PDB file of C-alpha atoms in Angstrom:
ATOM      1  CA  UNK D   1      59.014  89.115-192.770  1.00  0.00           C
ATOM      2  CA  UNK D   2      62.097  90.836-191.405  1.00  0.00           C
ATOM      3  CA  UNK D   3      60.178  92.161-188.365  1.00  0.00           C
ATOM      4  CA  UNK D   4      58.952  88.635-187.622  1.00  0.00           C
ATOM      5  CA  UNK D   5      62.537  87.280-187.567  1.00  0.00           C
ATOM      6  CA  UNK D   6      63.683  90.146-185.331  1.00  0.00           C
ATOM      7  CA  UNK D   7      60.785  89.490-182.931  1.00  0.00           C
ATOM      8  CA  UNK D   8      61.564  85.754-182.712  1.00  0.00           C
ATOM      9  CA  UNK D   9      65.282  86.355-182.226  1.00  0.00           C
ATOM     10  CA  UNK D  10      64.537  89.008-179.579  1.00  0.00           C
ATOM     11  CA  UNK D  11      62.255  86.614-177.714  1.00  0.00           C
ATOM     12  CA  UNK D  12      64.871  83.881-177.905  1.00  0.00           C
ATOM     13  CA  UNK D  13      67.573  86.231-176.589  1.00  0.00           C
ATOM     14  CA  UNK D  14      65.259  87.371-173.767  1.00  0.00           C
ATOM     15  CA  UNK D  15      64.565  83.763-172.787  1.00  0.00           C
ATOM     16  CA  UNK D  16      68.284  83.007-172.663  1.00  0.00           C
ATOM     17  CA  UNK D  17      68.966  86.081-170.516  1.00  0.00           C
ATOM     18  CA  UNK D  18      66.145  85.167-168.105  1.00  0.00           C
ATOM     19  CA  UNK D  19      67.427  81.595-167.868  1.00  0.00           C
ATOM     20  CA  UNK D  20      70.996  82.755-167.127  1.00  0.00           C
ATOM     21  CA  UNK D  21      69.758  85.221-164.480  1.00  0.00           C
ATOM     22  CA  UNK D  22      67.715  82.448-162.842  1.00  0.00           C
ATOM     23  CA  UNK D  23      70.716  80.089-162.736  1.00  0.00           C
ATOM     24  CA  UNK D  24      72.890  82.824-161.207  1.00  0.00           C
ATOM     25  CA  UNK D  25      70.149  83.498-158.624  1.00  0.00           C
ATOM     26  CA  UNK D  26      70.075  79.823-157.655  1.00  0.00           C
ATOM     27  CA  UNK D  27      73.839  79.742-157.267  1.00  0.00           C
ATOM     28  CA  UNK D  28      74.077  82.969-155.268  1.00  0.00           C
ATOM     29  CA  UNK D  29      70.933  82.698-153.120  1.00  0.00           C
ATOM     30  CA  UNK D  30      72.028  80.578-150.166  1.00  0.00           C
ATOM     31  CA  UNK D  31      69.096  79.161-148.189  1.00  0.00           C
ATOM     32  CA  UNK D  32      71.180  77.989-145.253  1.00  0.00           C
ATOM     33  CA  UNK D  33      70.667  79.498-141.792  1.00  0.00           C
ATOM     34  CA  UNK D  34      73.871  81.510-142.125  1.00  0.00           C
ATOM     35  CA  UNK D  35      74.488  82.154-145.843  1.00  0.00           C
ATOM     36  CA  UNK D  36      77.893  81.028-147.021  1.00  0.00           C
ATOM     37  CA  UNK D  37      78.695  79.425-143.670  1.00  0.00           C
ATOM     38  CA  UNK D  38      80.791  76.286-144.156  1.00  0.00           C
ATOM     39  CA  UNK D  39      79.973  72.959-142.546  1.00  0.00           C
ATOM     40  CA  UNK D  40      82.913  71.828-140.429  1.00  0.00           C
ATOM     41  CA  UNK D  41      84.153  68.475-139.251  1.00  0.00           C
ATOM     42  CA  UNK D  42      85.212  68.593-135.587  1.00  0.00           C
ATOM     43  CA  UNK D  43      87.239  65.981-133.757  1.00  0.00           C
ATOM     44  CA  UNK D  44      85.982  64.789-130.384  1.00  0.00           C
ATOM     45  CA  UNK D  45      88.450  67.113-128.618  1.00  0.00           C
ATOM     46  CA  UNK D  46      87.469  70.126-130.755  1.00  0.00           C
ATOM     47  CA  UNK D  47      83.779  69.430-130.215  1.00  0.00           C
ATOM     48  CA  UNK D  48      84.306  69.038-126.467  1.00  0.00           C
ATOM     49  CA  UNK D  49      86.029  72.429-126.371  1.00  0.00           C
ATOM     50  CA  UNK D  50      83.246  74.013-128.437  1.00  0.00           C
ATOM     51  CA  UNK D  51      80.671  72.528-126.077  1.00  0.00           C
ATOM     52  CA  UNK D  52      82.305  74.050-122.992  1.00  0.00           C
ATOM     53  CA  UNK D  53      82.737  77.421-124.722  1.00  0.00           C
ATOM     54  CA  UNK D  54      79.062  77.468-125.750  1.00  0.00           C
ATOM     55  CA  UNK D  55      77.409  75.417-122.999  1.00  0.00           C
ATOM     56  CA  UNK D  56      74.809  78.018-121.994  1.00  0.00           C
ATOM     57  CA  UNK D  57      73.952  78.815-125.607  1.00  0.00           C
ATOM     58  CA  UNK D  58      73.584  75.114-126.479  1.00  0.00           C
ATOM     59  CA  UNK D  59      71.328  74.443-123.502  1.00  0.00           C
ATOM     60  CA  UNK D  60      69.202  77.458-124.373  1.00  0.00           C
ATOM     61  CA  UNK D  61      68.836  76.382-128.012  1.00  0.00           C
ATOM     62  CA  UNK D  62      68.080  72.792-126.966  1.00  0.00           C
ATOM     63  CA  UNK D  63      65.354  73.976-124.588  1.00  0.00           C
ATOM     64  CA  UNK D  64      63.881  76.320-127.212  1.00  0.00           C
ATOM     65  CA  UNK D  65      63.842  73.664-129.929  1.00  0.00           C
ATOM     66  CA  UNK D  66      62.327  70.986-127.703  1.00  0.00           C
ATOM     67  CA  UNK D  67      59.655  73.347-126.358  1.00  0.00           C
ATOM     68  CA  UNK D  68      58.608  74.949-129.662  1.00  0.00           C
ATOM     69  CA  UNK D  69      55.018  73.948-130.335  1.00  0.00           C
ATOM     70  CA  UNK D  70      55.277  75.158-133.940  1.00  0.00           C
ATOM     71  CA  UNK D  71      58.403  73.082-134.539  1.00  0.00           C
ATOM     72  CA  UNK D  72      56.782  70.065-132.867  1.00  0.00           C
ATOM     73  CA  UNK D  73      53.715  70.418-135.111  1.00  0.00           C
ATOM     74  CA  UNK D  74      55.986  70.566-138.166  1.00  0.00           C
ATOM     75  CA  UNK D  75      57.766  67.402-137.006  1.00  0.00           C
ATOM     76  CA  UNK D  76      54.440  65.620-136.480  1.00  0.00           C
ATOM     77  CA  UNK D  77      53.396  66.549-140.018  1.00  0.00           C
ATOM     78  CA  UNK D  78      56.636  65.147-141.459  1.00  0.00           C
ATOM     79  CA  UNK D  79      55.886  61.687-140.049  1.00  0.00           C
ATOM     80  CA  UNK D  80      59.576  60.753-140.329  1.00  0.00           C
ATOM     81  CA  UNK D  81      60.110  61.046-136.602  1.00  0.00           C
ATOM     82  CA  UNK D  82      62.677  63.806-136.952  1.00  0.00           C
ATOM     83  CA  UNK D  83      63.000  67.336-138.265  1.00  0.00           C
ATOM     84  CA  UNK D  84      65.950  69.578-139.058  1.00  0.00           C
ATOM     85  CA  UNK D  85      66.794  73.220-138.680  1.00  0.00           C
ATOM     86  CA  UNK D  86      69.032  73.985-141.626  1.00  0.00           C
ATOM     87  CA  UNK D  87      67.399  76.738-143.693  1.00  0.00           C
ATOM     88  CA  UNK D  88      66.336  80.355-143.339  1.00  0.00           C
ATOM     89  CA  UNK D  89      62.714  79.243-143.727  1.00  0.00           C
ATOM     90  CA  UNK D  90      62.873  77.549-140.312  1.00  0.00           C
ATOM     91  CA  UNK D  91      62.703  80.981-138.664  1.00  0.00           C
ATOM     92  CA  UNK D  92      58.898  80.616-138.748  1.00  0.00           C
ATOM     93  CA  UNK D  93      58.986  78.169-135.817  1.00  0.00           C
ATOM     94  CA  UNK D  94      60.801  80.419-133.359  1.00  0.00           C
ATOM     95  CA  UNK D  95      60.695  83.836-131.727  1.00  0.00           C
ATOM     96  CA  UNK D  96      63.172  86.491-132.772  1.00  0.00           C
ATOM     97  CA  UNK D  97      65.413  85.819-129.736  1.00  0.00           C
ATOM     98  CA  UNK D  98      65.235  82.040-130.163  1.00  0.00           C
ATOM     99  CA  UNK D  99      66.191  82.353-133.828  1.00  0.00           C
ATOM    100  CA  UNK D 100      69.105  84.643-132.944  1.00  0.00           C
ATOM    101  CA  UNK D 101      70.412  81.924-130.602  1.00  0.00           C
ATOM    102  CA  UNK D 102      70.063  79.271-133.292  1.00  0.00           C
ATOM    103  CA  UNK D 103      71.935  81.455-135.784  1.00  0.00           C
ATOM    104  CA  UNK D 104      74.633  81.968-133.161  1.00  0.00           C
ATOM    105  CA  UNK D 105      75.143  78.192-132.882  1.00  0.00           C
ATOM    106  CA  UNK D 106      75.559  78.004-136.674  1.00  0.00           C
ATOM    107  CA  UNK D 107      78.039  80.895-136.635  1.00  0.00           C
ATOM    108  CA  UNK D 108      80.129  79.583-133.728  1.00  0.00           C
ATOM    109  CA  UNK D 109      80.096  75.834-134.389  1.00  0.00           C
ATOM    110  CA  UNK D 110      79.457  75.513-138.164  1.00  0.00           C
ATOM    111  CA  UNK D 111      77.116  72.481-138.118  1.00  0.00           C
ATOM    112  CA  UNK D 112      75.151  71.256-141.113  1.00  0.00           C
ATOM    113  CA  UNK D 113      71.915  71.081-139.112  1.00  0.00           C
ATOM    114  CA  UNK D 114      70.234  70.984-135.734  1.00  0.00           C
ATOM    115  CA  UNK D 115      67.818  68.084-135.277  1.00  0.00           C
ATOM    116  CA  UNK D 116      64.938  67.041-133.066  1.00  0.00           C
ATOM    117  CA  UNK D 117      64.014  63.371-133.139  1.00  0.00           C
ATOM    118  CA  UNK D 118      61.253  61.259-131.674  1.00  0.00           C
ATOM    119  CA  UNK D 119      60.727  58.125-133.765  1.00  0.00           C
ATOM    120  CA  UNK D 120      58.215  56.725-131.282  1.00  0.00           C
ATOM    121  CA  UNK D 121      60.408  57.540-128.277  1.00  0.00           C
ATOM    122  CA  UNK D 122      61.060  60.558-126.045  1.00  0.00           C
ATOM    123  CA  UNK D 123      62.421  63.673-127.775  1.00  0.00           C
ATOM    124  CA  UNK D 124      66.149  63.956-128.292  1.00  0.00           C
ATOM    125  CA  UNK D 125      68.158  66.882-129.596  1.00  0.00           C
ATOM    126  CA  UNK D 126      71.322  66.705-131.640  1.00  0.00           C
ATOM    127  CA  UNK D 127      73.608  68.696-133.889  1.00  0.00           C
ATOM    128  CA  UNK D 128      75.119  67.238-137.057  1.00  0.00           C
ATOM    129  CA  UNK D 129      78.585  68.305-138.191  1.00  0.00           C
ATOM    130  CA  UNK D 130      80.476  67.724-141.423  1.00  0.00           C
ATOM    131  CA  UNK D 131      82.354  64.623-142.454  1.00  0.00           C
ATOM    132  CA  UNK D 132      86.064  64.118-142.895  1.00  0.00           C
ATOM    133  CA  UNK D 133      87.081  61.740-145.687  1.00  0.00           C
ATOM    134  CA  UNK D 134      90.505  60.133-145.773  1.00  0.00           C
ATOM    135  CA  UNK D 135      91.059  57.459-148.372  1.00  0.00           C
ATOM    136  CA  UNK D 136      88.357  54.847-147.682  1.00  0.00           C
ATOM    137  CA  UNK D 137      87.467  56.124-144.179  1.00  0.00           C
ATOM    138  CA  UNK D 138      84.767  58.701-143.422  1.00  0.00           C
ATOM    139  CA  UNK D 139      84.522  60.203-139.938  1.00  0.00           C
ATOM    140  CA  UNK D 140      81.569  62.199-138.666  1.00  0.00           C
ATOM    141  CA  UNK D 141      80.770  63.746-135.285  1.00  0.00           C
ATOM    142  CA  UNK D 142      77.495  64.645-133.625  1.00  0.00           C
ATOM    143  CA  UNK D 143      76.604  66.423-130.423  1.00  0.00           C
ATOM    144  CA  UNK D 144      73.637  64.641-128.774  1.00  0.00           C
ATOM    145  CA  UNK D 145      71.455  65.466-125.801  1.00  0.00           C
ATOM    146  CA  UNK D 146      69.448  62.577-124.378  1.00  0.00           C
ATOM    147  CA  UNK D 147      66.617  63.156-121.872  1.00  0.00           C
ATOM    148  CA  UNK D 148      67.553  60.062-119.865  1.00  0.00           C
ATOM    149  CA  UNK D 149      69.983  57.164-119.664  1.00  0.00           C
ATOM    150  CA  UNK D 150      67.539  54.723-121.291  1.00  0.00           C
ATOM    151  CA  UNK D 151      67.524  56.801-124.486  1.00  0.00           C
ATOM    152  CA  UNK D 152      71.312  56.882-124.646  1.00  0.00           C
ATOM    153  CA  UNK D 153      71.455  53.110-124.153  1.00  0.00           C
ATOM    154  CA  UNK D 154      68.787  52.635-126.833  1.00  0.00           C
ATOM    155  CA  UNK D 155      70.736  54.774-129.322  1.00  0.00           C
ATOM    156  CA  UNK D 156      73.952  52.859-128.644  1.00  0.00           C
ATOM    157  CA  UNK D 157      72.382  49.608-129.781  1.00  0.00           C
ATOM    158  CA  UNK D 158      73.971  48.397-133.030  1.00  0.00           C
ATOM    159  CA  UNK D 159      70.744  48.487-135.039  1.00  0.00           C
ATOM    160  CA  UNK D 160      69.942  52.070-134.052  1.00  0.00           C
ATOM    161  CA  UNK D 161      73.241  53.913-134.393  1.00  0.00           C
ATOM    162  CA  UNK D 162      75.746  51.582-136.012  1.00  0.00           C
ATOM    163  CA  UNK D 163      79.413  52.448-135.736  1.00  0.00           C
ATOM    164  CA  UNK D 164      78.718  55.135-133.114  1.00  0.00           C
ATOM    165  CA  UNK D 165      81.150  55.699-130.228  1.00  0.00           C
ATOM    166  CA  UNK D 166      79.460  57.632-127.412  1.00  0.00           C
ATOM    167  CA  UNK D 167      81.490  59.857-125.074  1.00  0.00           C
ATOM    168  CA  UNK D 168      79.705  61.699-122.277  1.00  0.00           C
ATOM    169  CA  UNK D 169      80.591  65.371-121.836  1.00  0.00           C
ATOM    170  CA  UNK D 170      78.096  66.272-119.155  1.00  0.00           C
ATOM    171  CA  UNK D 171      74.709  65.152-117.854  1.00  0.00           C
ATOM    172  CA  UNK D 172      72.682  64.260-120.943  1.00  0.00           C
ATOM    173  CA  UNK D 173      75.271  65.571-123.452  1.00  0.00           C
ATOM    174  CA  UNK D 174      77.337  63.168-125.560  1.00  0.00           C
ATOM    175  CA  UNK D 175      79.673  63.345-128.504  1.00  0.00           C
ATOM    176  CA  UNK D 176      79.038  60.570-130.969  1.00  0.00           C
ATOM    177  CA  UNK D 177      81.819  59.660-133.362  1.00  0.00           C
ATOM    178  CA  UNK D 178      80.937  57.572-136.353  1.00  0.00           C
ATOM    179  CA  UNK D 179      83.562  55.980-138.597  1.00  0.00           C
ATOM    180  CA  UNK D 180      82.706  54.176-141.800  1.00  0.00           C
ATOM    181  CA  UNK D 181      84.968  52.290-144.115  1.00  0.00           C
ATOM    182  CA  UNK D 182      84.014  51.961-147.756  1.00  0.00           C
TER     183      UNK D 182
END
């Protein structure tokens, strides 16, 4: 009888240890593109400066994302009309050099995700940054690339991108500032 109690208690202790190890693994194992990389809020001026410092890199990543057949197939399977790059697992859609460029954007600009969107329209590319909360106001910035003027106009419509203020940086590139009051 004593051996039976020892066996049950040992099994119980082993289960607890395995559970604790699993929880620690979940906490430590960061699935983001750059592990431990914070998501930053950038003002329009900060984002403009980051754009000019990384213009060639951003254009390269935009072109790679929009031309990736594997990424496009994944977006078509989602059926939401958009798809994000925000996890290590997204490496499967890109070549080694393309992925290195994407990681570089995450390291230099600290976004939460890179997005490709269609939603029944031409492809657009954008980068989502963190939010800044002050009292009842939340501010958020995005860096958008639109393929043409019609798409920018469409996205400025109140029903599509409410509360968005669009500021052009360069041909096709815009900073969108969104402010919400709770």
